[in-house]
mmCIF file with all atom_site columns, C-alpha atoms in Angstrom:
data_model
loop_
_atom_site.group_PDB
_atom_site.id
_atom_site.type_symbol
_atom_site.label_atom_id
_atom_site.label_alt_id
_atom_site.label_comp_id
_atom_site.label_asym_id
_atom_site.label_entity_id
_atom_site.label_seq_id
_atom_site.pdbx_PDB_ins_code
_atom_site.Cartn_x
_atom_site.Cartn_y
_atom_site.Cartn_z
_atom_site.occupancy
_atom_site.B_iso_or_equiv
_atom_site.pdbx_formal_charge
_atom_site.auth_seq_id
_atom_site.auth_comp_id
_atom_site.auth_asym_id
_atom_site.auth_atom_id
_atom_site.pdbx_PDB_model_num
ATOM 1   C CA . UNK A 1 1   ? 84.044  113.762 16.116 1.00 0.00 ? 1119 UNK A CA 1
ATOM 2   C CA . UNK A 1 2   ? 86.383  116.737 15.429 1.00 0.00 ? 1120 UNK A CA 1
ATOM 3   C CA . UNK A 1 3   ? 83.540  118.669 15.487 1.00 0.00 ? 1121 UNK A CA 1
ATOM 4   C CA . UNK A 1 4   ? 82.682  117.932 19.301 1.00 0.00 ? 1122 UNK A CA 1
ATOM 5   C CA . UNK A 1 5   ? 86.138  117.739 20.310 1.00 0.00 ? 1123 UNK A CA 1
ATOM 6   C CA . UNK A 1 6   ? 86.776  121.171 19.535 1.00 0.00 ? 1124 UNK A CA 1
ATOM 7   C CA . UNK A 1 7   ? 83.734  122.435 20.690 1.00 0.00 ? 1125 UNK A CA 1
ATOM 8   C CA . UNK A 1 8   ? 84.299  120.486 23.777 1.00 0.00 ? 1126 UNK A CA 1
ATOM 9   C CA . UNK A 1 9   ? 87.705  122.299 24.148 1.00 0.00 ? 1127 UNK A CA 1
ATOM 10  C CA . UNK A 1 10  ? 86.466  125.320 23.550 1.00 0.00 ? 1128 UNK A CA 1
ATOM 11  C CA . UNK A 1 11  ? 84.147  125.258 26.496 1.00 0.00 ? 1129 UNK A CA 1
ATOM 12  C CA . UNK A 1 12  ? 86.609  124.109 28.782 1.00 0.00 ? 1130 UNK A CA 1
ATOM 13  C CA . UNK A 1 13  ? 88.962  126.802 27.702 1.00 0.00 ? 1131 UNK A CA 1
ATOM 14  C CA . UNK A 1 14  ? 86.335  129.510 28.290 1.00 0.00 ? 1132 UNK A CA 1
ATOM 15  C CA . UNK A 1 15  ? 85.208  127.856 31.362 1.00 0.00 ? 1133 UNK A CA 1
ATOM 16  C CA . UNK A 1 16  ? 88.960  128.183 32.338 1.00 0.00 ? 1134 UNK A CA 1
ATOM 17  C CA . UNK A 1 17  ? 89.343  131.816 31.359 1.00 0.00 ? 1135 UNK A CA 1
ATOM 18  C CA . UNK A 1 18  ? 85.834  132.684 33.485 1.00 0.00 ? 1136 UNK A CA 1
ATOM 19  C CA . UNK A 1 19  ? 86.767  131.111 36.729 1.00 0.00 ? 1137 UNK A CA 1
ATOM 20  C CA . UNK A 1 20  ? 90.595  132.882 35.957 1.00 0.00 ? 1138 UNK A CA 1
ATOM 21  C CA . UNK A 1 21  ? 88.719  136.241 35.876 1.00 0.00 ? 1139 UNK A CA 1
ATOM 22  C CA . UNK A 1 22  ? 86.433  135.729 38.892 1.00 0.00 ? 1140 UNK A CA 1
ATOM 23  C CA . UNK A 1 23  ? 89.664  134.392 41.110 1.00 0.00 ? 1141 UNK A CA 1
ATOM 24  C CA . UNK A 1 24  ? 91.387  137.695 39.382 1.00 0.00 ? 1142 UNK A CA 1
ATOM 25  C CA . UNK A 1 25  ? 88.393  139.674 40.701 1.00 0.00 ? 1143 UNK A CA 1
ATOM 26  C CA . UNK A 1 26  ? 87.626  138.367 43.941 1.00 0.00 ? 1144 UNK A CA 1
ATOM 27  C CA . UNK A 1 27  ? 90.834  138.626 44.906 1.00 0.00 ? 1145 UNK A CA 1
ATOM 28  C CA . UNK A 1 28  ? 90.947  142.109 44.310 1.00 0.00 ? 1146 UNK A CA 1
ATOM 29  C CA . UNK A 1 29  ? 87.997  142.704 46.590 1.00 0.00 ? 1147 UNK A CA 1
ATOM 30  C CA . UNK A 1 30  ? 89.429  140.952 49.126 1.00 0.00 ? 1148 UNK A CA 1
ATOM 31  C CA . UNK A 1 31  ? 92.116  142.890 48.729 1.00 0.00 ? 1149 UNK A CA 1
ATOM 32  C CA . UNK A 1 32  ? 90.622  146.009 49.274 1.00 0.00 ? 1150 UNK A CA 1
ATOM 33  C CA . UNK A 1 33  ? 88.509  145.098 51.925 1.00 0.00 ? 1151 UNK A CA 1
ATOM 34  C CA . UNK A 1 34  ? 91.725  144.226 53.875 1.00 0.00 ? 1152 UNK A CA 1
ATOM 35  C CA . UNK A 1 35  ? 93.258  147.416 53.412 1.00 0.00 ? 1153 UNK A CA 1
ATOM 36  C CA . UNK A 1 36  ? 90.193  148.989 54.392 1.00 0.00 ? 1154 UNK A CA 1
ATOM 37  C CA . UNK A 1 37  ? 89.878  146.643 57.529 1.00 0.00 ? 1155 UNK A CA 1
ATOM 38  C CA . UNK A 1 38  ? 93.914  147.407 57.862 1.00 0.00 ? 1156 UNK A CA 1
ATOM 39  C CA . UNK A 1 39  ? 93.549  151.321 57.787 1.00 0.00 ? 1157 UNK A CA 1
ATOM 40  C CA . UNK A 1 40  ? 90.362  151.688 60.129 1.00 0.00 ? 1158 UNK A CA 1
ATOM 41  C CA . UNK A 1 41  ? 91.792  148.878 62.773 1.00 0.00 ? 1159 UNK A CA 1
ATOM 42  C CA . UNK A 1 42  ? 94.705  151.731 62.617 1.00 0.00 ? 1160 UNK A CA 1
ATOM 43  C CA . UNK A 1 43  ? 92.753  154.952 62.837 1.00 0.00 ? 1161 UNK A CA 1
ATOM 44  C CA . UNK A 1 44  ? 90.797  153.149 65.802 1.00 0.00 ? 1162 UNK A CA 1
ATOM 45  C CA . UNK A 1 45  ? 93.957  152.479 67.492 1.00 0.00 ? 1163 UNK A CA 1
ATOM 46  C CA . UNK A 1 46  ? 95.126  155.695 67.483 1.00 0.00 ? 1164 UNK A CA 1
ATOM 47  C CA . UNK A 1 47  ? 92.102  157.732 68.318 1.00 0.00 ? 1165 UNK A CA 1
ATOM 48  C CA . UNK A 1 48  ? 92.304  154.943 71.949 1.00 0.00 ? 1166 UNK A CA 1
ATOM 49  C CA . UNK A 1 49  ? 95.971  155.053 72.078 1.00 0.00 ? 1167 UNK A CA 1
ATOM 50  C CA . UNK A 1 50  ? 96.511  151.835 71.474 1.00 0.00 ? 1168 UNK A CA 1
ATOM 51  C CA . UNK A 1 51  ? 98.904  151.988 68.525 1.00 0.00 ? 1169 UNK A CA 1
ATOM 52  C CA . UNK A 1 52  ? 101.008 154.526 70.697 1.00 0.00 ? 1170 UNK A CA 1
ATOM 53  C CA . UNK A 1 53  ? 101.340 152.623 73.640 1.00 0.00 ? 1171 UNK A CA 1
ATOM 54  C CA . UNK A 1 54  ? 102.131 149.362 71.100 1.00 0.00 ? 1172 UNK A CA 1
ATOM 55  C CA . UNK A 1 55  ? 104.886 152.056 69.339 1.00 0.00 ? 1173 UNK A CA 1
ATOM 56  C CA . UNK A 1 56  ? 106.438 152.725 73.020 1.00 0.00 ? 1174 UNK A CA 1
ATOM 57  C CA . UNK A 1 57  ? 106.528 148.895 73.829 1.00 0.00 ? 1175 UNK A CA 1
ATOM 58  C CA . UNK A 1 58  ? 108.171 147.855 70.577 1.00 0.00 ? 1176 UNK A CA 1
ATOM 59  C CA . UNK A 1 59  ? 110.834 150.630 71.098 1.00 0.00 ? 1177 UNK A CA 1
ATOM 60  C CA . UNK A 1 60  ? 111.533 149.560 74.858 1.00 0.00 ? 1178 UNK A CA 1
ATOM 61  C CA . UNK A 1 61  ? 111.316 146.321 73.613 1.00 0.00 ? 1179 UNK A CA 1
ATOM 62  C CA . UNK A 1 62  ? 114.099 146.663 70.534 1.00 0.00 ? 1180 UNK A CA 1
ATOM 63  C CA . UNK A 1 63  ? 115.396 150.240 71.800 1.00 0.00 ? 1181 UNK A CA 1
ATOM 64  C CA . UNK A 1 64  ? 119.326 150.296 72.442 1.00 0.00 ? 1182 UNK A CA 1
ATOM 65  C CA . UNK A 1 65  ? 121.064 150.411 75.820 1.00 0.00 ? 1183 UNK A CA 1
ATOM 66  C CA . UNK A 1 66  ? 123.194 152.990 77.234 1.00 0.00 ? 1184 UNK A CA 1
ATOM 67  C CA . UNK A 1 67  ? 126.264 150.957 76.845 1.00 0.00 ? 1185 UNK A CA 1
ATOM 68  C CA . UNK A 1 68  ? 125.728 150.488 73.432 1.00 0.00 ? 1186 UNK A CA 1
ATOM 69  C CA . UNK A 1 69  ? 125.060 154.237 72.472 1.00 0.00 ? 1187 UNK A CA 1
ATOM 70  C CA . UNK A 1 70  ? 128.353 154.555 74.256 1.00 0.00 ? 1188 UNK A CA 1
ATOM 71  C CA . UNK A 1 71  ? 130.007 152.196 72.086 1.00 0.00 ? 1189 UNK A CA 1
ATOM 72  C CA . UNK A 1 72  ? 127.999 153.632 69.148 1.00 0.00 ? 1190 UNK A CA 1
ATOM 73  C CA . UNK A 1 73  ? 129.014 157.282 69.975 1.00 0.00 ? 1191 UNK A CA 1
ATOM 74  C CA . UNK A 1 74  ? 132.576 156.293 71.793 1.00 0.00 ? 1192 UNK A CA 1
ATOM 75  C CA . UNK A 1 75  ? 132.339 158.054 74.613 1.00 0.00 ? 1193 UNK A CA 1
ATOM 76  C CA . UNK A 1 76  ? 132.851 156.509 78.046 1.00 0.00 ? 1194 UNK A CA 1
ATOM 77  C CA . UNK A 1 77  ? 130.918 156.599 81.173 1.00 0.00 ? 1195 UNK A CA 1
ATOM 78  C CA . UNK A 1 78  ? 132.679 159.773 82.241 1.00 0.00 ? 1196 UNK A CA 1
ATOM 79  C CA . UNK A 1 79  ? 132.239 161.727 79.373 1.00 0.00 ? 1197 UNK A CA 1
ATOM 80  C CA . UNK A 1 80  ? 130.528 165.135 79.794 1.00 0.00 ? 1198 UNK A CA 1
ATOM 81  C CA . UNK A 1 81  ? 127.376 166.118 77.451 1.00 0.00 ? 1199 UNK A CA 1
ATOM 82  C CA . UNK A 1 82  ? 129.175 168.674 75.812 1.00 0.00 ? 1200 UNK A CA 1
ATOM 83  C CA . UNK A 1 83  ? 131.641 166.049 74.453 1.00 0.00 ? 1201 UNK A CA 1
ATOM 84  C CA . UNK A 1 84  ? 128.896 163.198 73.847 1.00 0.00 ? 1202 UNK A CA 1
ATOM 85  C CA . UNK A 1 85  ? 127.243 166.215 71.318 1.00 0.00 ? 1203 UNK A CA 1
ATOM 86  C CA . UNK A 1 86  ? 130.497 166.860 69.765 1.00 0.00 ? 1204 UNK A CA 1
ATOM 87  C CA . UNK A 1 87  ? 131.176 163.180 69.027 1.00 0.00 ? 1205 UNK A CA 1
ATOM 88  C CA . UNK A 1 88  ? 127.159 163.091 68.074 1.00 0.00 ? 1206 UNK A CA 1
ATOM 89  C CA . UNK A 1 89  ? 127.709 166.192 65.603 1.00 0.00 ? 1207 UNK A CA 1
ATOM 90  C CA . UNK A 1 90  ? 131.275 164.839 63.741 1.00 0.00 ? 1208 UNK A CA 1
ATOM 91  C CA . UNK A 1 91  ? 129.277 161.187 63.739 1.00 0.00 ? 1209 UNK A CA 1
ATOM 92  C CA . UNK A 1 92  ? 126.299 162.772 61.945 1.00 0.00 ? 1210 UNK A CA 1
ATOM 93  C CA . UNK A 1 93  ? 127.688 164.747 59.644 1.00 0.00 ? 1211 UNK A CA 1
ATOM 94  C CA . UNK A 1 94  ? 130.104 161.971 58.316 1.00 0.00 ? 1212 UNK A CA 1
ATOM 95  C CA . UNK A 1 95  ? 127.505 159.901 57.651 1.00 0.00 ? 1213 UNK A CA 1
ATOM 96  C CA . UNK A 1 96  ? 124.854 162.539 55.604 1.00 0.00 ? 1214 UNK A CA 1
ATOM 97  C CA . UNK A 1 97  ? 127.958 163.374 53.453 1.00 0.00 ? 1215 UNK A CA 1
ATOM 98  C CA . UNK A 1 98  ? 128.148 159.424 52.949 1.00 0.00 ? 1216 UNK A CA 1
ATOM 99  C CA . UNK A 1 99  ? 124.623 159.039 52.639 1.00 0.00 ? 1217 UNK A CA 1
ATOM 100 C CA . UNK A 1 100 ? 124.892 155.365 55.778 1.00 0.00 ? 1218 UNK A CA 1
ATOM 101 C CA . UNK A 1 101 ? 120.954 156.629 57.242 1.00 0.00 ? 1219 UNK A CA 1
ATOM 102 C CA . UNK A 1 102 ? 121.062 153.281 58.984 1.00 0.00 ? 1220 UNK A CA 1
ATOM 103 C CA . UNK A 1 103 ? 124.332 154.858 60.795 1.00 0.00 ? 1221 UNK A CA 1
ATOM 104 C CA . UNK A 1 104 ? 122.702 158.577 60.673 1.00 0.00 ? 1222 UNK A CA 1
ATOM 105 C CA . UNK A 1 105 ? 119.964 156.982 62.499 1.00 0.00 ? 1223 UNK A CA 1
ATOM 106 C CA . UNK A 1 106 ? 121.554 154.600 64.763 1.00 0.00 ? 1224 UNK A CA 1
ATOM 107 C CA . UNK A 1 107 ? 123.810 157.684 66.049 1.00 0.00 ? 1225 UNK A CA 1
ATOM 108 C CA . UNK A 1 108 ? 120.526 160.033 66.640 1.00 0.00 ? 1226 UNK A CA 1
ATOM 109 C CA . UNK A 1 109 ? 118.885 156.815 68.714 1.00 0.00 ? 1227 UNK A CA 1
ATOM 110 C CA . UNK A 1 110 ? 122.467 156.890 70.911 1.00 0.00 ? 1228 UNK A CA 1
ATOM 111 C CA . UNK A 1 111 ? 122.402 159.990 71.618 1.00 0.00 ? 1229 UNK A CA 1
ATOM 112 C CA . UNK A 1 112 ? 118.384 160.456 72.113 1.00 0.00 ? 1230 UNK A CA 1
ATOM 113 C CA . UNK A 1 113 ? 119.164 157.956 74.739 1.00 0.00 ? 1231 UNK A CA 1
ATOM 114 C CA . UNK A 1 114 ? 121.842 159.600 76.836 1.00 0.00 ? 1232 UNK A CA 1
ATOM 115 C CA . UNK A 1 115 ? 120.542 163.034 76.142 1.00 0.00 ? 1233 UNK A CA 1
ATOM 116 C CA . UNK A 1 116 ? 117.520 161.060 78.379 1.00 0.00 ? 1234 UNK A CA 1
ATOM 117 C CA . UNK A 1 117 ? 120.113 159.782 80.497 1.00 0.00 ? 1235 UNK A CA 1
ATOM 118 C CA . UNK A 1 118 ? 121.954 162.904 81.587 1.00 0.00 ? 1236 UNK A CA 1
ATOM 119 C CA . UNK A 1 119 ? 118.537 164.547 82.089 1.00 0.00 ? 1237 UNK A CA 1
ATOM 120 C CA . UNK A 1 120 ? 117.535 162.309 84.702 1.00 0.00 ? 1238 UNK A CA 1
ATOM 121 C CA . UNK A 1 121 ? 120.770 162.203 86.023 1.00 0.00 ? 1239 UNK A CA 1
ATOM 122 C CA . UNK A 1 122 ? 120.749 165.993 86.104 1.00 0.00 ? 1240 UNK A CA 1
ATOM 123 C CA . UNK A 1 123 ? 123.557 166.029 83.732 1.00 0.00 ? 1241 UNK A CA 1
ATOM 124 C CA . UNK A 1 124 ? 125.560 165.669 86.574 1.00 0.00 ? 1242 UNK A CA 1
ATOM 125 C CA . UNK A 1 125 ? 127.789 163.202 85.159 1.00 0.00 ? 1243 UNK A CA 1
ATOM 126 C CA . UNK A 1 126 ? 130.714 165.007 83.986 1.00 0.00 ? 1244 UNK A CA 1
ATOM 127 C CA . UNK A 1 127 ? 134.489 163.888 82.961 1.00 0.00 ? 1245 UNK A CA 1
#
């Protein structure tokens, strides 16, 4: 009875360990075939356009106001460009020296987007 008992654990555990390493191994294909899928969906969407257009979309969608790169810069609505790049340039440098690139970045975004601003304005606004 030992006898069969053991041997009847033994093929379970093996059994076990088999199905372990196909689930192991399928996964892995599937894995790969999704990155694959991933990375060709992607080259596809850029050779159409597509993933630009979605790029412009999500930034219009999440991208910043001019009031708040105000506030982010502090400059008001009267400020002249001159003065919006020398609060841009002290803000930038204080944070590199720091290392904040969230801040770095957030003050680059504020003053990409007034920089735009002025432009079509004709930087005419001027304090």
């Amino acid at each position: 009875m030992v006898c069969c008992a053991t041997t009847f654990y033994f093929s379970i555990n093996l059994a076990g360990r088999i199905l372990f390493q196909l689930i192991v191994a399928g996964s892995g294909v599937v894995a790969r075939a999704f990155v694959q899928a991933y990375r060709q969906a992607l080259t596809n969407a850029s050779k159409s356009g597509v993933a630009q257009e979605t790029i412009q979309n999500s930034i219009r969608k999440a991208g910043m106001t001019e009031k708040e790169a105000r506030l982010i810069l502090g400059v008001s609505d009267g400020s002249s460009f001159e003065e919006i790049l020398k609060k841009y340039n002290a803000l930038f440098e204080n944070n590199h020296k720091n290392g904040s690139f969230y801040i770095q970045s957030k003050v680059q975004r504020a003053k990409e987007l007034l920089e735009k601003v002025y432009q079509e304005n004709g930087q005419g606004k001027s304090g």
